[in-house]
JSON list of C-alpha atoms in Angstrom, two decimals:
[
{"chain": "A", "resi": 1, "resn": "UNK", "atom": "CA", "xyz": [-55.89, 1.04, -17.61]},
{"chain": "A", "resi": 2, "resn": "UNK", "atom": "CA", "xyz": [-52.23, -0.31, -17.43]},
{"chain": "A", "resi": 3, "resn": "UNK", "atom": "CA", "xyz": [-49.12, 2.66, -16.94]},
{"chain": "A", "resi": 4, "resn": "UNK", "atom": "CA", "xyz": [-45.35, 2.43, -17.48]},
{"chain": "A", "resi": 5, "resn": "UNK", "atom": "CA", "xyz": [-43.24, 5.02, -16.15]},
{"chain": "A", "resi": 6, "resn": "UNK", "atom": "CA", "xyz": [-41.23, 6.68, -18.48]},
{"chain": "A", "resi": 7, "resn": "UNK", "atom": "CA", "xyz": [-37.79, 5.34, -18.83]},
{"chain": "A", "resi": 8, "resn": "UNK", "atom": "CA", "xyz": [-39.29, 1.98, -17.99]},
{"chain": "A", "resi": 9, "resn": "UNK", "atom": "CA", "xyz": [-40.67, -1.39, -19.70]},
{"chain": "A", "resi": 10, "resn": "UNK", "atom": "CA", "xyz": [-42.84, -2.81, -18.10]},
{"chain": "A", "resi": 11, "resn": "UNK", "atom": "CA", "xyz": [-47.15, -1.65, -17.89]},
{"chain": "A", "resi": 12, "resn": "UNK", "atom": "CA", "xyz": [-48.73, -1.83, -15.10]},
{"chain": "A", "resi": 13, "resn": "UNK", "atom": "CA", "xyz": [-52.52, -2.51, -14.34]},
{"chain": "A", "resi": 14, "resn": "UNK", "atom": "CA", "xyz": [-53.61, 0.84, -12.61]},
{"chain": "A", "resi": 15, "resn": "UNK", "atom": "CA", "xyz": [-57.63, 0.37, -12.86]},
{"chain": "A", "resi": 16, "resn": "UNK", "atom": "CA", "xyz": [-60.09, -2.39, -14.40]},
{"chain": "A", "resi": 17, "resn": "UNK", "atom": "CA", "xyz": [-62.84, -0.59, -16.41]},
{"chain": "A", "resi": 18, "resn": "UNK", "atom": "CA", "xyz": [-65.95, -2.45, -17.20]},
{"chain": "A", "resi": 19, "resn": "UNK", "atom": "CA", "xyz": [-67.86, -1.42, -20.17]},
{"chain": "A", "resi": 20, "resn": "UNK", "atom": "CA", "xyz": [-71.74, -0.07, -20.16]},
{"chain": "A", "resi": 21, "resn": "UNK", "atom": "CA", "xyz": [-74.29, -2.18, -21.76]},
{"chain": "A", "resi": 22, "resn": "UNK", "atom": "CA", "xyz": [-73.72, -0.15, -25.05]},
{"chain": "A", "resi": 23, "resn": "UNK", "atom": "CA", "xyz": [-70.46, -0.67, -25.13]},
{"chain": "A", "resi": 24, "resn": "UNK", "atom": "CA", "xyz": [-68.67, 2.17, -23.66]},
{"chain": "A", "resi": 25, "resn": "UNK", "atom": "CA", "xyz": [-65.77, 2.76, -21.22]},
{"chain": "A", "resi": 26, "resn": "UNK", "atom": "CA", "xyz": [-65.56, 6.02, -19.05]},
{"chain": "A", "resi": 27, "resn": "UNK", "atom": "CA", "xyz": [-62.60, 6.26, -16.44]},
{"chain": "A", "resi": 28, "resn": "UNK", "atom": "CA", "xyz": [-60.59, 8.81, -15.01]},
{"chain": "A", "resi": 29, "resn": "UNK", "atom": "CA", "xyz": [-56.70, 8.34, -13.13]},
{"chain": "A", "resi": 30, "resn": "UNK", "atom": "CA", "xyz": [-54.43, 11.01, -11.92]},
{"chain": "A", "resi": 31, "resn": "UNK", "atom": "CA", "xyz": [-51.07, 11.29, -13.45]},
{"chain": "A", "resi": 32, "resn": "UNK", "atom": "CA", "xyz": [-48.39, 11.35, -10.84]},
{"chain": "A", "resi": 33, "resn": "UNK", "atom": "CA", "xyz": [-45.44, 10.56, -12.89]},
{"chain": "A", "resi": 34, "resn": "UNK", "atom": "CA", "xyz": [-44.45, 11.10, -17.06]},
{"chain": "A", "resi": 35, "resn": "UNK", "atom": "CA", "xyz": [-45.38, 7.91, -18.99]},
{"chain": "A", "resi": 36, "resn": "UNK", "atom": "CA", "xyz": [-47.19, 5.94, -21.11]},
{"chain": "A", "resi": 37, "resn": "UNK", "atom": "CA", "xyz": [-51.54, 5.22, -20.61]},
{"chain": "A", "resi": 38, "resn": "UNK", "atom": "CA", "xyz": [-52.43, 2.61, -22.23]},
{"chain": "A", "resi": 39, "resn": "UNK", "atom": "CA", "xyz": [-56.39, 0.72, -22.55]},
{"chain": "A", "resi": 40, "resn": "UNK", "atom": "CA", "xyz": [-56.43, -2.45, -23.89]},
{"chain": "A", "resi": 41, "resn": "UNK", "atom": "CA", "xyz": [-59.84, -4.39, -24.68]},
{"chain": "A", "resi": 42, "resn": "UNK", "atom": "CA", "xyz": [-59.41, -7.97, -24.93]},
{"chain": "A", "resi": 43, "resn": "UNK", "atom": "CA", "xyz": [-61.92, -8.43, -27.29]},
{"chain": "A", "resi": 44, "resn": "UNK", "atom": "CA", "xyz": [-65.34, -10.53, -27.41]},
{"chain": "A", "resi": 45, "resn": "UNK", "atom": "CA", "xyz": [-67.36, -12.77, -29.56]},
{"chain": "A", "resi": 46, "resn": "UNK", "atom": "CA", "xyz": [-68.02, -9.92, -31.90]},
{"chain": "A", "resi": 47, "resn": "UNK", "atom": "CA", "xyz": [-65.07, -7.17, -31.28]},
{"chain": "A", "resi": 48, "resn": "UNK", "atom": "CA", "xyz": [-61.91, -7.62, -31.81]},
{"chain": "A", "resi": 49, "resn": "UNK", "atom": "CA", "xyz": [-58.36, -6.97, -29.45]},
{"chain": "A", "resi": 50, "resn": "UNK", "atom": "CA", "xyz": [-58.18, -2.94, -29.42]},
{"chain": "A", "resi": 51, "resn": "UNK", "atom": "CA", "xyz": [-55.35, -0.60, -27.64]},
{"chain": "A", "resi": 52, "resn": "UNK", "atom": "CA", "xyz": [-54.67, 2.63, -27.55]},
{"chain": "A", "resi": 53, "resn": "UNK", "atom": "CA", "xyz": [-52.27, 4.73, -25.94]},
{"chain": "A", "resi": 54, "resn": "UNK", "atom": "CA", "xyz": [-51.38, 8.31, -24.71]},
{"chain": "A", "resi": 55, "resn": "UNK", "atom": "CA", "xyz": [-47.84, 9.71, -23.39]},
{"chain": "A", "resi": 56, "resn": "UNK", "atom": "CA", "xyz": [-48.37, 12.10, -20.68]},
{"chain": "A", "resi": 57, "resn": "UNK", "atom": "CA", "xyz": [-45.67, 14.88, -19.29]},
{"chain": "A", "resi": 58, "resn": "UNK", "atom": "CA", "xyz": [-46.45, 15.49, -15.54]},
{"chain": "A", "resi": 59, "resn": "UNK", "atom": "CA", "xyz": [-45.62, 19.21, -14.83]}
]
């Protein structure tokens, strides 16, 4: 999980999240600030680079 604070360019690595044995990722982080979540996967032998991102507004 990688976070950049809004008003900001550069991510940050918050949490490394290793995947089950299916597959899947589970993780949870506390917002503290408004910004930008992003997950990356790097990608394997058989899947390929994947991100996806969420804005959040701390309140």
């Amino acid at each position: 999980m990688l976070f950049k604070k809004a008003g900001t360019s550069t991510y940050s690595t918050v949490k490394t999240v290793k995947t089950s044995s299916s597959g899947y990722a589970k993780t949870a982080v506390t917002a503290s600030a408004d910004g930008t979540w992003r997950y990356h996967y790097a990608g394997n032998s058989t899947s390929s680079v994947a991100d996806a991102y969420d804005y959040v507004d701390v309140r």
